[in-house]
Every structure is written in structure tokens, then in C-alpha cells.
mmCIF file of C-alpha atoms in Angstrom:
data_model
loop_
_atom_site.group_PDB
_atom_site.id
_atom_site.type_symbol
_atom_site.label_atom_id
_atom_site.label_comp_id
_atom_site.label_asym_id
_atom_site.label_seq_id
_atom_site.Cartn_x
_atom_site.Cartn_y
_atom_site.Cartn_z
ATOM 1 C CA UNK I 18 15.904 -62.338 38.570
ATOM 2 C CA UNK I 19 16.284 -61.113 34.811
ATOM 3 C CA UNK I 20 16.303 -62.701 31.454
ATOM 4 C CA UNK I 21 17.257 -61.390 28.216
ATOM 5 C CA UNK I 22 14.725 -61.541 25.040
ATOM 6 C CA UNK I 23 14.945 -62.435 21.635
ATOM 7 C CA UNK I 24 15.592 -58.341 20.946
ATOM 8 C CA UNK I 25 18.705 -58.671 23.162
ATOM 9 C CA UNK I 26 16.627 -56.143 26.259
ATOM 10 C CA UNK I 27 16.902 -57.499 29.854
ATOM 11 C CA UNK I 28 13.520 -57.946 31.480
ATOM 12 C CA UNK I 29 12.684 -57.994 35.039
ATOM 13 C CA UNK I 30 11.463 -61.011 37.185
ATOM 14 C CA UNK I 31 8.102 -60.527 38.610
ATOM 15 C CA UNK I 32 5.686 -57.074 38.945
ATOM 16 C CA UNK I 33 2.254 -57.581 40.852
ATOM 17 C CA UNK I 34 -0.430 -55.523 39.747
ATOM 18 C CA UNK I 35 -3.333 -55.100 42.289
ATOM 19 C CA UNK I 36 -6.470 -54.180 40.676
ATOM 20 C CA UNK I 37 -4.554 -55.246 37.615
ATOM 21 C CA UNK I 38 -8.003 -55.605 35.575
ATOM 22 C CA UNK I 39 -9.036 -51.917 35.577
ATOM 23 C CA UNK I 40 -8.871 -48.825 33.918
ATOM 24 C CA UNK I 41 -5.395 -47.962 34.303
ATOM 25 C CA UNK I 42 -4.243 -51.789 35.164
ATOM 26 C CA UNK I 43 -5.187 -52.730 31.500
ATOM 27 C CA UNK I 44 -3.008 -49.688 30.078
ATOM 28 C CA UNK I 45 0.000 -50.295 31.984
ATOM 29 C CA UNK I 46 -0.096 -54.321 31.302
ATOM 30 C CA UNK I 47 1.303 -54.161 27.681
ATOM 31 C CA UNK I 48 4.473 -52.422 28.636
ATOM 32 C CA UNK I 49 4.904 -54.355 32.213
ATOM 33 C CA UNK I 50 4.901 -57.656 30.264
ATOM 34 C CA UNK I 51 7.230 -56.219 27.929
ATOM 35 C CA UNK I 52 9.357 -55.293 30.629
ATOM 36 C CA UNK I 53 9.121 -58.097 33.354
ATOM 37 C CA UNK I 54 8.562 -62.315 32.820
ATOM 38 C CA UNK I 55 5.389 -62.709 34.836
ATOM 39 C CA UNK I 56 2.670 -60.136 35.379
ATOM 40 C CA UNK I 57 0.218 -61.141 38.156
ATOM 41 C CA UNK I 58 -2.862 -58.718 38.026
ATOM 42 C CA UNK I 59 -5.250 -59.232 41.790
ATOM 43 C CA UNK I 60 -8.841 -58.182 40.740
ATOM 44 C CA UNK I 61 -11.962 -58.393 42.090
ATOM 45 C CA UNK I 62 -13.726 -57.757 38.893
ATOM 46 C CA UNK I 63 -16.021 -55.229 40.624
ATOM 47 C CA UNK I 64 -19.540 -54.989 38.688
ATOM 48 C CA UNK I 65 -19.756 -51.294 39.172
ATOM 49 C CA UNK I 66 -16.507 -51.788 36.495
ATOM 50 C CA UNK I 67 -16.714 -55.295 35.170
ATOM 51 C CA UNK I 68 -20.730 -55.868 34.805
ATOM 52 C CA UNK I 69 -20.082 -59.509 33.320
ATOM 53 C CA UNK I 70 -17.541 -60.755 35.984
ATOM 54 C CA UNK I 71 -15.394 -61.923 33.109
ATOM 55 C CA UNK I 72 -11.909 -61.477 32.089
ATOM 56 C CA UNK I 73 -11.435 -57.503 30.233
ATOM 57 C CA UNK I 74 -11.048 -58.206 26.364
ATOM 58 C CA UNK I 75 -8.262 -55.797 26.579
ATOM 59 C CA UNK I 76 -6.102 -57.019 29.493
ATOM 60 C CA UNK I 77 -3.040 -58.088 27.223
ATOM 61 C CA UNK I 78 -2.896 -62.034 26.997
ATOM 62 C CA UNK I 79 0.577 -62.285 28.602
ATOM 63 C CA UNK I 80 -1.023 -61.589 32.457
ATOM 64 C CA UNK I 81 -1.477 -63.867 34.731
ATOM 65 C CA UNK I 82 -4.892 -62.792 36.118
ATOM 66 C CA UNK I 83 -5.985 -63.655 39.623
ATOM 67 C CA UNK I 84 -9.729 -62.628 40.762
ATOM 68 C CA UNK I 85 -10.103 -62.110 44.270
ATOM 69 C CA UNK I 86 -10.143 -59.031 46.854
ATOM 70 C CA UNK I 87 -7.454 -56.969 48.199
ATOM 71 C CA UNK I 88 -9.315 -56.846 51.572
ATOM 72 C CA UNK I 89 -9.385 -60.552 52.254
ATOM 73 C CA UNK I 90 -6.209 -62.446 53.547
ATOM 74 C CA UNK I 91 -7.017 -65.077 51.772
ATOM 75 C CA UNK I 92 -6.789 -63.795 48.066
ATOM 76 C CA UNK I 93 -2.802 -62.508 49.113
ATOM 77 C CA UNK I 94 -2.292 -65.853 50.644
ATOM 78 C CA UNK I 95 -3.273 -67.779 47.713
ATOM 79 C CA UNK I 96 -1.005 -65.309 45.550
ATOM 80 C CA UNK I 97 1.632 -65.232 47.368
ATOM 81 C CA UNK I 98 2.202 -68.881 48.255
ATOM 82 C CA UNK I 99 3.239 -68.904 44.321
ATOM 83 C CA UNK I 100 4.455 -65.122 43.499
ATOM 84 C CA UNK I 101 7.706 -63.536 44.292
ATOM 85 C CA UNK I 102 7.358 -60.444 43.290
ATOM 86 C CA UNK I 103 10.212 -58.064 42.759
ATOM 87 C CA UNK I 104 7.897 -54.926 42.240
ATOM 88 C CA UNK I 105 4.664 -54.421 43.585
ATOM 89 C CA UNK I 106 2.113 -51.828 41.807
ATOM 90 C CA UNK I 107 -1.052 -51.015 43.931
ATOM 91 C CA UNK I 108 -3.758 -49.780 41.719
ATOM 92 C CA UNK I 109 -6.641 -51.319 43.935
ATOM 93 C CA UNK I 110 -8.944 -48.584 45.555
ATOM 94 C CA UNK I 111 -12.454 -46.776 45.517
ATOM 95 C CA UNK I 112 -12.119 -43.845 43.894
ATOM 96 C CA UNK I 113 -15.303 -41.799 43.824
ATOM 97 C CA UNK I 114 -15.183 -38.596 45.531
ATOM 98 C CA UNK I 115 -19.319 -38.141 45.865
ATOM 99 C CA UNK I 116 -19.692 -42.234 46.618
ATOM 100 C CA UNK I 117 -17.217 -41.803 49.364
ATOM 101 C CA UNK I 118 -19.303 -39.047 51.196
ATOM 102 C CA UNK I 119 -22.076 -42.254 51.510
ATOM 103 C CA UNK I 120 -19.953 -45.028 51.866
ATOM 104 C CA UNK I 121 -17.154 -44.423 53.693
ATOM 105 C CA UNK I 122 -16.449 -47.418 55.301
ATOM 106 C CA UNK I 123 -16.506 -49.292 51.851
ATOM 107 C CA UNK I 124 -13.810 -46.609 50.738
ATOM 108 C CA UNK I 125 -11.913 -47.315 53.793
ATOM 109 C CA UNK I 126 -12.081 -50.718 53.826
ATOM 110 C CA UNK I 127 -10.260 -51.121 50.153
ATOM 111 C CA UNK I 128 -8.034 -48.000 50.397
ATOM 112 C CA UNK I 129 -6.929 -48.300 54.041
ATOM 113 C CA UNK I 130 -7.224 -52.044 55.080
ATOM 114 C CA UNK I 131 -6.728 -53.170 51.745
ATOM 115 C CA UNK I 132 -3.435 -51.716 51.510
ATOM 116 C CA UNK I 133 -2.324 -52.894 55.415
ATOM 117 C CA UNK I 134 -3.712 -57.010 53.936
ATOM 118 C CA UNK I 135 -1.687 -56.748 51.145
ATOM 119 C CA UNK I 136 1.539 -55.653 53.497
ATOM 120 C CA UNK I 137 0.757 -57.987 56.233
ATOM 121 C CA UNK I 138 0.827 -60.796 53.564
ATOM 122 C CA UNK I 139 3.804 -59.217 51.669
ATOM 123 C CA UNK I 140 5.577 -59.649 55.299
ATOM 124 C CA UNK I 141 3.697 -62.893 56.384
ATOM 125 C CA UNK I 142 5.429 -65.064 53.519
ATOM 126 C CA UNK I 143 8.365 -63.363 53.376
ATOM 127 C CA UNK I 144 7.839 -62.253 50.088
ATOM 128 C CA UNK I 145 9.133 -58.320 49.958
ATOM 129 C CA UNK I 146 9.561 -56.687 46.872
ATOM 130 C CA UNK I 147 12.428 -53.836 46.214
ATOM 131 C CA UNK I 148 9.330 -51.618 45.156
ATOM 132 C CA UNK I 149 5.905 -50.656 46.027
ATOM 133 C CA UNK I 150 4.902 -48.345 43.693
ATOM 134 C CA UNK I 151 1.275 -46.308 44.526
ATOM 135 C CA UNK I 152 -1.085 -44.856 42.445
ATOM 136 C CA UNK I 153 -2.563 -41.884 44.980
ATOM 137 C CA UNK I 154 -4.779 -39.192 43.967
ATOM 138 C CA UNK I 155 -4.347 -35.099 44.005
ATOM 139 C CA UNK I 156 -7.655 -35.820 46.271
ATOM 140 C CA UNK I 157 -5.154 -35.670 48.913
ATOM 141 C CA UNK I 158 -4.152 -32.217 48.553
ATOM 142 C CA UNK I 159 -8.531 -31.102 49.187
ATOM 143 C CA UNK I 160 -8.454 -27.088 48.666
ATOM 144 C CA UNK I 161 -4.968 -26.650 48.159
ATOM 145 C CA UNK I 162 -2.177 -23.498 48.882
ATOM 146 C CA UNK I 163 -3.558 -20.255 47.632
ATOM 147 C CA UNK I 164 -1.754 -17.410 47.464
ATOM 148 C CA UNK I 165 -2.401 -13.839 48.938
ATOM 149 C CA UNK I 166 -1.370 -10.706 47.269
ATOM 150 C CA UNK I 167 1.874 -10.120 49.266
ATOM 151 C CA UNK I 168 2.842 -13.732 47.979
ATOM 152 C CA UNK I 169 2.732 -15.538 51.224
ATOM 153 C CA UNK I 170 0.517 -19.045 51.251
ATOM 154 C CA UNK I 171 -2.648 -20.279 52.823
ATOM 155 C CA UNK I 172 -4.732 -22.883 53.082
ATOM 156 C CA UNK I 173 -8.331 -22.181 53.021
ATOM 157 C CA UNK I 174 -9.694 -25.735 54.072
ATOM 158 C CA UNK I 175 -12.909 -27.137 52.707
ATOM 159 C CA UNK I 176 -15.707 -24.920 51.640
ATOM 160 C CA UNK I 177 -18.781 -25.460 53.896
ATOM 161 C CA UNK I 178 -22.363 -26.282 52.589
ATOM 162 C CA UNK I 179 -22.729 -22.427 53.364
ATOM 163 C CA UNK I 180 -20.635 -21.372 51.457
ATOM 164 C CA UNK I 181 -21.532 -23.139 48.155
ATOM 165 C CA UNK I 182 -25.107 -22.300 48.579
ATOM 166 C CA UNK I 183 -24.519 -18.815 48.925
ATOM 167 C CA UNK I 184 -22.626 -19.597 45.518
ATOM 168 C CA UNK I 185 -19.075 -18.012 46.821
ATOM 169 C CA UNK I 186 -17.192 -20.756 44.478
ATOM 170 C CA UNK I 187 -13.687 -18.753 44.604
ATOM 171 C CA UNK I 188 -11.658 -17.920 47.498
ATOM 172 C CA UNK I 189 -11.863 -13.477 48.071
ATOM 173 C CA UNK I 190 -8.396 -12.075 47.030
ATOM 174 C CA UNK I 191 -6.260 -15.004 46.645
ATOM 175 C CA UNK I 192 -5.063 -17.385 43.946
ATOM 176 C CA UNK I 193 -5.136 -20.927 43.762
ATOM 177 C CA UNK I 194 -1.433 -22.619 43.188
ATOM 178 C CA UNK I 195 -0.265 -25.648 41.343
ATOM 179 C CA UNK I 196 -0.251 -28.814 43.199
ATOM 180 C CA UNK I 197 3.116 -30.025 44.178
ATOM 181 C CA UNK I 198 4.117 -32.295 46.724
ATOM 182 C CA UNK I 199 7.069 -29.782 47.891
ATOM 183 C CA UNK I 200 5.241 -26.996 47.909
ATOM 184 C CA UNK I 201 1.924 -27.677 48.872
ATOM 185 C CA UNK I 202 0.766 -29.760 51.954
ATOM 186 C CA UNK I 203 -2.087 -32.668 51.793
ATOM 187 C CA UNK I 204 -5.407 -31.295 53.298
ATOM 188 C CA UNK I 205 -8.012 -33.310 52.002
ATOM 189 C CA UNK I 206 -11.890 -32.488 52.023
ATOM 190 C CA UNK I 207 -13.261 -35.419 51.385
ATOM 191 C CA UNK I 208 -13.465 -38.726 52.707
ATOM 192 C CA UNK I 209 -11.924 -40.496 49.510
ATOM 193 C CA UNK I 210 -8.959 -37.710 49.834
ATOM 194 C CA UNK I 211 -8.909 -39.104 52.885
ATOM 195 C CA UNK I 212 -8.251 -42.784 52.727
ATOM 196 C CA UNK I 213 -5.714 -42.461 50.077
ATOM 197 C CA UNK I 214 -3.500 -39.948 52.131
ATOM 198 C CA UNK I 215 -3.932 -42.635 54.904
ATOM 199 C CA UNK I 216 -3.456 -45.428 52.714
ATOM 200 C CA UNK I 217 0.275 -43.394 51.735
ATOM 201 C CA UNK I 218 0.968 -42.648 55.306
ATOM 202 C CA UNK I 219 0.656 -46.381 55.853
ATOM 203 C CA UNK I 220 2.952 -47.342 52.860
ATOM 204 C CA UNK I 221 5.320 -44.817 53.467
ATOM 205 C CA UNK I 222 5.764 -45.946 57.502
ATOM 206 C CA UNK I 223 6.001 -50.010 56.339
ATOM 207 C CA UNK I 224 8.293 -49.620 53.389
ATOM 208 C CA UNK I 225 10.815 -47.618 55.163
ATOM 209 C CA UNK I 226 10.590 -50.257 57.954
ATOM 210 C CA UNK I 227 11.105 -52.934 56.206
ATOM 211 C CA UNK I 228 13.528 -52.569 53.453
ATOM 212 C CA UNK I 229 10.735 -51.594 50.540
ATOM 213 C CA UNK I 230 11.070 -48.572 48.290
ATOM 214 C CA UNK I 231 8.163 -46.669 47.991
ATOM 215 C CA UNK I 232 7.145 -44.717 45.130
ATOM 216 C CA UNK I 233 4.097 -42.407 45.277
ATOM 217 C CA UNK I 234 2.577 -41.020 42.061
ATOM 218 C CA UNK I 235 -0.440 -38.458 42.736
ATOM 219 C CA UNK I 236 -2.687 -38.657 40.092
ATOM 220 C CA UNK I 237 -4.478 -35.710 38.811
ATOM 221 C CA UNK I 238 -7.818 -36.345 36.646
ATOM 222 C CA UNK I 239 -7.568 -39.375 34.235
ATOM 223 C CA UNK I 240 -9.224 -40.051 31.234
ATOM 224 C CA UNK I 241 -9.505 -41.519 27.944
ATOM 225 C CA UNK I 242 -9.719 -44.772 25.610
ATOM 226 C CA UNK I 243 -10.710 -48.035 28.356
ATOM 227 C CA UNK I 244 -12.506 -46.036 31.109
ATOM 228 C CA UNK I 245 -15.651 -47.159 32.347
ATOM 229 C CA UNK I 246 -18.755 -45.899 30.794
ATOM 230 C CA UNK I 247 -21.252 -47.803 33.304
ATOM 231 C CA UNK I 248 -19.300 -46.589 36.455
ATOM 232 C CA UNK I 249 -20.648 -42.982 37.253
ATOM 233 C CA UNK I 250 -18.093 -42.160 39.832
ATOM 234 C CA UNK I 251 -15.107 -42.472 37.220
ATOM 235 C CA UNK I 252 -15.100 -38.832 36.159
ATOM 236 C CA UNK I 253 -16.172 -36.146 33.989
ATOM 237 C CA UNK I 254 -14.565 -36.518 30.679
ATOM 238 C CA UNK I 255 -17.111 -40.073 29.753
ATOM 239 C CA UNK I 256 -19.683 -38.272 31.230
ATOM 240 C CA UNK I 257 -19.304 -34.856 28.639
ATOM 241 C CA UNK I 258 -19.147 -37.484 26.079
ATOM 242 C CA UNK I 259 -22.348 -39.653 26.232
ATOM 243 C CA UNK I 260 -24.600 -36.609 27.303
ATOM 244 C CA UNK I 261 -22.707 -34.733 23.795
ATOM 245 C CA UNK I 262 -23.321 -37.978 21.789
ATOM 246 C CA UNK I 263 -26.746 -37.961 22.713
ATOM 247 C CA UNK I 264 -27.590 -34.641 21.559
ATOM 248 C CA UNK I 265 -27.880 -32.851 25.032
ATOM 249 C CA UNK I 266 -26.421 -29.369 26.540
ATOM 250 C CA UNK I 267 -23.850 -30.294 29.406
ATOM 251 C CA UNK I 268 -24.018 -29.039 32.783
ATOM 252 C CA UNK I 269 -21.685 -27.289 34.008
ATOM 253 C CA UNK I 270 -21.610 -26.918 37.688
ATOM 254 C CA UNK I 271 -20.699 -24.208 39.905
ATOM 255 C CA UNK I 272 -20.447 -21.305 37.259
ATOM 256 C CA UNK I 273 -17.817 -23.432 34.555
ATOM 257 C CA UNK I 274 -14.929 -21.985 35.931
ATOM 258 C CA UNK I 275 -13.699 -24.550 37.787
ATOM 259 C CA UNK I 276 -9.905 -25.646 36.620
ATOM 260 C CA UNK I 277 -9.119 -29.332 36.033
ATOM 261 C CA UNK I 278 -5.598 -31.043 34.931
ATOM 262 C CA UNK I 279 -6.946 -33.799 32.819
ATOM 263 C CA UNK I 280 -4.255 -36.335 32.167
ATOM 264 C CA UNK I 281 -4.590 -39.042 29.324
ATOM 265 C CA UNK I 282 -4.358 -42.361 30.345
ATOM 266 C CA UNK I 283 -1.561 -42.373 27.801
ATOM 267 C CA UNK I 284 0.577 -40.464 29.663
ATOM 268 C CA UNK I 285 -0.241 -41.396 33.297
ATOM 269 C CA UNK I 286 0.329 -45.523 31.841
ATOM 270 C CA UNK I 287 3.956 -44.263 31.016
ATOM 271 C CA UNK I 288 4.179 -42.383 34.568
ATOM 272 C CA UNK I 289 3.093 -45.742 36.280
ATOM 273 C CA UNK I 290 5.589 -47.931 34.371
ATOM 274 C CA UNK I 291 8.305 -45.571 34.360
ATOM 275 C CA UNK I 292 7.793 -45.566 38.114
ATOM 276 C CA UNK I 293 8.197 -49.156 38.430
ATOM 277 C CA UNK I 294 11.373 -49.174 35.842
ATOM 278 C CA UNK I 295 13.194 -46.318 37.375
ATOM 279 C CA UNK I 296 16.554 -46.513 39.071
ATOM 280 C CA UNK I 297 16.384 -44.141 41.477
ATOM 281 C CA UNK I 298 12.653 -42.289 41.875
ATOM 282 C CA UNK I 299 13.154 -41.447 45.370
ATOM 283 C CA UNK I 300 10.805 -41.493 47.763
ATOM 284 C CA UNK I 301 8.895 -37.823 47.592
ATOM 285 C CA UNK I 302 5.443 -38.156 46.075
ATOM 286 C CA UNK I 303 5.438 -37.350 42.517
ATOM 287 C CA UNK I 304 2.280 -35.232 41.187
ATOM 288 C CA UNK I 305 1.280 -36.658 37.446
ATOM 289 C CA UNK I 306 -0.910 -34.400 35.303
ATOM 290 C CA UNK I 307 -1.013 -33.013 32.002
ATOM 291 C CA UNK I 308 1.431 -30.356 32.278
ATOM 292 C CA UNK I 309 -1.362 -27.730 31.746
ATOM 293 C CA UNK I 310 -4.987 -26.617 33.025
ATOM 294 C CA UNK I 311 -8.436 -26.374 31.627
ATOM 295 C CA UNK I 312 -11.746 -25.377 32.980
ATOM 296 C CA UNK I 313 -14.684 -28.083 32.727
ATOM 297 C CA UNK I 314 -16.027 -25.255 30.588
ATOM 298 C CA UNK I 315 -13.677 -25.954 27.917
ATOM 299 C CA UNK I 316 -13.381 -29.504 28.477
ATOM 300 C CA UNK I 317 -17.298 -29.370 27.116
ATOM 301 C CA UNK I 318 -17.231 -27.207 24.468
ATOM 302 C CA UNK I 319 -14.487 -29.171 22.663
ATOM 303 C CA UNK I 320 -16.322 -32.101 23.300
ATOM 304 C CA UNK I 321 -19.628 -30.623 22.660
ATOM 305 C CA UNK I 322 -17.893 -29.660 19.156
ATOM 306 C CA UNK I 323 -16.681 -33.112 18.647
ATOM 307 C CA UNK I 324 -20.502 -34.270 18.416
ATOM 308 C CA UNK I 325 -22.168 -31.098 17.361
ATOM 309 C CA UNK I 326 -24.059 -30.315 20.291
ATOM 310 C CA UNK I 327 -25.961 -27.382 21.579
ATOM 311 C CA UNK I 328 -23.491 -25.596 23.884
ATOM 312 C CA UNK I 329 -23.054 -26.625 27.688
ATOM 313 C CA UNK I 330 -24.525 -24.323 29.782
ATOM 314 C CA UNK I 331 -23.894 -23.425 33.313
ATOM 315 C CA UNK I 332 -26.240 -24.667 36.268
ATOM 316 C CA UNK I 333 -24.945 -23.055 39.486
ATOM 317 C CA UNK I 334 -25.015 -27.082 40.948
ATOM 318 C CA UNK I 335 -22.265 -27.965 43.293
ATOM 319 C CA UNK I 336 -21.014 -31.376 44.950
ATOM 320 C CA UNK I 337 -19.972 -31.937 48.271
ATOM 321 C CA UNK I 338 -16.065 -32.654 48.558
ATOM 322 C CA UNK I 339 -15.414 -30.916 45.115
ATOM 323 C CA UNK I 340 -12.063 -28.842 45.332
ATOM 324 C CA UNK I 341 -12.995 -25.655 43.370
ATOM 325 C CA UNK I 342 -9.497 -25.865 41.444
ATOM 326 C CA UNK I 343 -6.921 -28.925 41.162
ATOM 327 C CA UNK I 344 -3.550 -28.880 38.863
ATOM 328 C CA UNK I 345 -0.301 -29.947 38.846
ATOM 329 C CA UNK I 346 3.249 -29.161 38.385
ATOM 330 C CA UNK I 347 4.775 -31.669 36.993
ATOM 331 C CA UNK I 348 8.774 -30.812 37.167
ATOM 332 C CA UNK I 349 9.733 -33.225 40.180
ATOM 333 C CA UNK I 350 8.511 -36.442 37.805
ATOM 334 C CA UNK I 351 10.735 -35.761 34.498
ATOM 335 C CA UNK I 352 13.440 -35.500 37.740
ATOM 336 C CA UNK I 353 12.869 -38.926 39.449
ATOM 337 C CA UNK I 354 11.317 -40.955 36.897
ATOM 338 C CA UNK I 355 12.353 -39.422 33.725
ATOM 339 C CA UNK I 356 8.391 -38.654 32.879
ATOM 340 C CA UNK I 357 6.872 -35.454 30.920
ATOM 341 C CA UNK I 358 3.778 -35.284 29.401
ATOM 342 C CA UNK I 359 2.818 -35.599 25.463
ATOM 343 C CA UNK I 360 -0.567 -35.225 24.707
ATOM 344 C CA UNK I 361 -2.866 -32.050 25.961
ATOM 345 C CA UNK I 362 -6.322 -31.697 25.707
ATOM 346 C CA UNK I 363 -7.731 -31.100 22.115
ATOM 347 C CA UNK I 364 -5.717 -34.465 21.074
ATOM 348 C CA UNK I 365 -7.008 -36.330 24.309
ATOM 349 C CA UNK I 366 -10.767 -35.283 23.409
ATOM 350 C CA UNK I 367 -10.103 -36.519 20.077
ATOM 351 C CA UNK I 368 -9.210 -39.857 21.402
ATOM 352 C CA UNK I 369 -11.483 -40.560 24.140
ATOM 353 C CA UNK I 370 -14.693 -39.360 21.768
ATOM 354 C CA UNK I 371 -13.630 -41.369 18.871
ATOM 355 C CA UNK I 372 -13.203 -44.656 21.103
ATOM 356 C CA UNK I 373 -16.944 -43.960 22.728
ATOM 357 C CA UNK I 374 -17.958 -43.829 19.342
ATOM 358 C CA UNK I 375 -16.832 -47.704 18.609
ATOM 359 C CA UNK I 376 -18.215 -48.784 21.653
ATOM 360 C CA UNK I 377 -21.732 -50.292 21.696
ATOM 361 C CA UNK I 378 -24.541 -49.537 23.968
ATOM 362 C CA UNK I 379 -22.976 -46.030 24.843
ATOM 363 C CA UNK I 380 -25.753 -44.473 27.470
ATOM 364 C CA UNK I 381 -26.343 -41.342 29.965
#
């Protein structure tokens, strides 16, 4: 089903947005109702994101927002005995890599079985969409390929408890590679790397069963303008910012050097849409990330420079199911989905410090 607007551009019938009312939900809902007639967002309105329960005051007006859980029949039974939905994006899922180590079953239970309710219902009322499009996580990839001096690949696995304490952060003689979905092999180390390579294993396996297309994007770390500065399993980047803001040094853990590929939430909102828009994405997981990488050392001094704070300094700390380096190369998504990155760093620190500083009650 398509209509055609007052600016003469065909939109789309129907795109379902689980976990709609989040970070990256919110970003992507301006374009989606631009592109489609009705935009259903399924949210729970979690209080570890949504403290007040209430509708976000920057979910665009034009969605259709339904509060209830992914994990319960009974939300996708009530949705779908009223939505069609020719695309389906699934946003919906725990995603801290620490709070996963303690609560696995809670990450399971949204990731995993979350996923399988929403397909069961999808199939139950005969209501299959030509799309599923997934929002995975370079989580999935743990340790990654490094490469040995003659060239040839490896994959180290997950660094033990041992190891870290003895403070070996790097792997002896090798290199650490880019992430890429055909080149380098999903190994997570950690139980929320886990989950989501399960919870694409079990999309994958359905759609292809059943008629769906699925589309896998594999985030790397997002930030910026609309993340959640109460939820301390959302990353890094809000983290720098408060502890800068409030005149502190930030911690850097392991010795600095660890490499990142933070993405704007600019850029990975266009990934997501242009993922549900494309004609022909494929089905090969596409890895989403900035196009280049940074060390969390740098990451904090530009933001430490931002607010004119003393210098971060390194603490020798470590986390358990922390992948010493994560980036991505990000060739295979201008392929399928016509998708490069625009913004680096220094312009993304700009943004995401100059929002925190509008918002009120900013805290460490």
C-alpha cells in the first residue's frame, strides 16, 4: 500500500518500530513518518530509560505509540489485531555489556524470546511484513580477527580474568582487524554479544522460512544528542561528558589505548532508515560505524577540552566482557543500502556536549 503526498513523493504503507520510544527509535521516527503513512512504535517505557513512564517529548507527533513489552504475547496481539505492517524494525533489546554479565536471563529474555514473541505473533495473525530490519551490535563479533605477521588470521577468544589482572591488555605480535561481516566471524565474549548473535540466528532462520527479508545492521558504538543520561549501561561518550562538565579527570581504563568506532546517532538514524527504504540490501549483515577509529583516550581529551577539564588520566581498571579493540569497515553498507558516513568525531563531540549542556539536572 502507497500514497502520494502533497510534494508529489510516494510513501510506504505501514513500518513497526519495536522499542520505537528509545534512543535510536526517536531519531529514526521523523524520517519513517516522512516516508511511510502509519508509524507504530511498541515500548515498554523502561524506567532505567524513561524514569516518568510518559510519552518522550521528542518522539515526533506523527507515531502511533503503543506501550507494552516485546516479551509478552499479549502486547503483539493487541498490535497486531489492528497493524499490517509492511516493514518491521526491531530496535527492542538490553544492551549493556557489564549488566548482562549479572542479569543474563533479563538480557535473554528481551533479546532472544522477545524477538521469537514478536515472530510467533507476526506468523500467528498472518500479518508478515516484506522486511524485518535488525538493529544488532558489533558485540557479536567479542575479540575479533587479528592478524599475525605473515598475514594469516586468528581469533584470540576472550581475555580471561588472568589475563587482565596481570594487565596484558593487547594481544603479543598480532594486530587487531576491522570488523566486517565477510571477513571476520562472530565470537562473542559476553553474554549481551551473545543474545544478539542468537537473536540474528533466529531472524535469519524465520525470515528465510517464511517469505521475510531480513536485514541486519551491526552497530558499532552510538552516541550523541537523545541518549540517556540516567541509564549507566548506555555507553561512554554521556559518561566523558557529565564527569567533564562537572569539573573531574576521566578515567580511562585499561591503559587509554583501547580503540572505539563511535558512530553519531546521526548517521546510524540514516543507516536504519535507509535499511528499511532500500530496494535490494541483501541479506549479509551490514557493519555501521563511523568510517574511522579513536581511542577512549582521545574521545576524553576532546571532550575534556570541550568543558575545560583537568586531563583524563589512566587507571589500569578493566571490565569483564570488554573487547580490547572494536571498529568497522564500512564498504559493504554504501553497497546494499546506499549508506556512508558524514560526521567524525570532533563534530560529534561538539554535538553531544552542547545538547548535555541544555539539558537540566545533568549528574555523574
Amino acid at each position: 500500500m502507497s500514497s502520494t503526498s502533497e510534494s508529489g513523493s510516494t510513501r510506504r504503507g505501514t513500518v513497526l518500530v519495536s522499542g520505537g520510544a528509545g534512543f535510536i527509535g526517536t531519531a529514526i521516527a521523523p524520517a519513517l513518518a516522512d516516508a511511510f503513512e502509519h508509524v507504530v512504535a511498541v515500548d515498554n517505557l523502561h524506567p532505567q530509560i524513561h524514569p516518568s513512564a510518559a510519552r518522550p517529548a521528542d518522539l515526533d507527533a506523527r507515531v502511533d505509540l503503543r506501550v507494552g513489552d516485546v516479551t509478552d504475547p499479549g502486547t503483539w496481539d493487541a498490535v497486531l489485531a489492528e497493524v499490517r505492517p509492511d516493514v518491521v524494525v526491531h530496535l527492542a533489546a538490553e544492551t549493556g555489556t557489564g549488566q548482562s554479565l549479572a542479569e543474563a536471563s533479563r538480557h535473554a529474555m528481551v533479546n532472544v524470546v522477545g524477538t521469537t514473541q514478536m515472530l510467533d505473533a507476526l506468523l500467528r495473525h498472518e500479518a508478515l511484513p516484506a522486511r524485518v530490519v535488525l538493529t544488532s551490535s558489533r558485540a557479536v563479533y567479542g575479540e575479533g580477527a587479528w592478524r599475525r605477521p605473515d598475514g594469516s588470521l586468528f581469533y584470540p577468544g576472550q581475555r580471561t580474568s588472568a589475563i587482565l589482572e596481570a594487565g596484558q591488555w593487547d594481544f603479543p605480535g598480532a594486530e587487531p582487524v576491522a570488523m566486517a561481516a565477510d571477513v571476520v566471524s562472530p565470537a562473542p565474549v559476553s553474554v549481551y554479544g551473545a543474545t544478539k548473535l542468537a537473536q540474528e540466528h533466529v531472524l535469519a532462520s524465520w525470515a528465510q522460512s517464511v517469505g521475510v527479508e531480513p536485514v541486519t545492521l551491526r552497530l558499532q558504538n552510538v552516541y550523541g544528542p537523545g541518549q540517556s543520561l540516567i541509564n549507566p549501561y548506555t555507553g561512554i561518550m554521556s559518561l566523558f561528558c557529565r564527569l567533564a562538565k562537572a569539573g573531574r579527570s576521566i578515567p580511562l581504563y585499561e591503559d587509554g589505548e583501547v580503540r572505539r568506532d563511535f558512530v553519531l546517532i546521526d548517521d546510524v538514524a540514516r543507516a536504519v532508515v535507509a535499511a528499511a527504504l532500500a530496494d535490494a540490501p541483501g541479506t549479509a549483515p551490514i557493519d555501521i560505524g563511523s568510517g574511522e577509529q579513536q581511542t577512549i583516550a582521545r574521545a576524553a581529551e576532546l571532550i575534556a577540552a570541550h568543558y575545560g577539564a583537568p586531563a583524563p588520566h589512566v587507571t589500569g581498571q578493566f571490565r569483564q566482557g570488554d573487547v580490547r579493540h572494536a571498529w568497522a569497515d564500512v564498504s559493504h553498507a554504501r553497497d546494499a543500502i546506499g549508506w556512508t558516513p558524514e560526521l567524525g568525531l570532533e563534530a560529534g563531540v561538539a554535538r553531544l556536549a552542547s545538547w548535555i549542556d541544555t539539558q537540566p539536572g545533568v549528574s555523574i
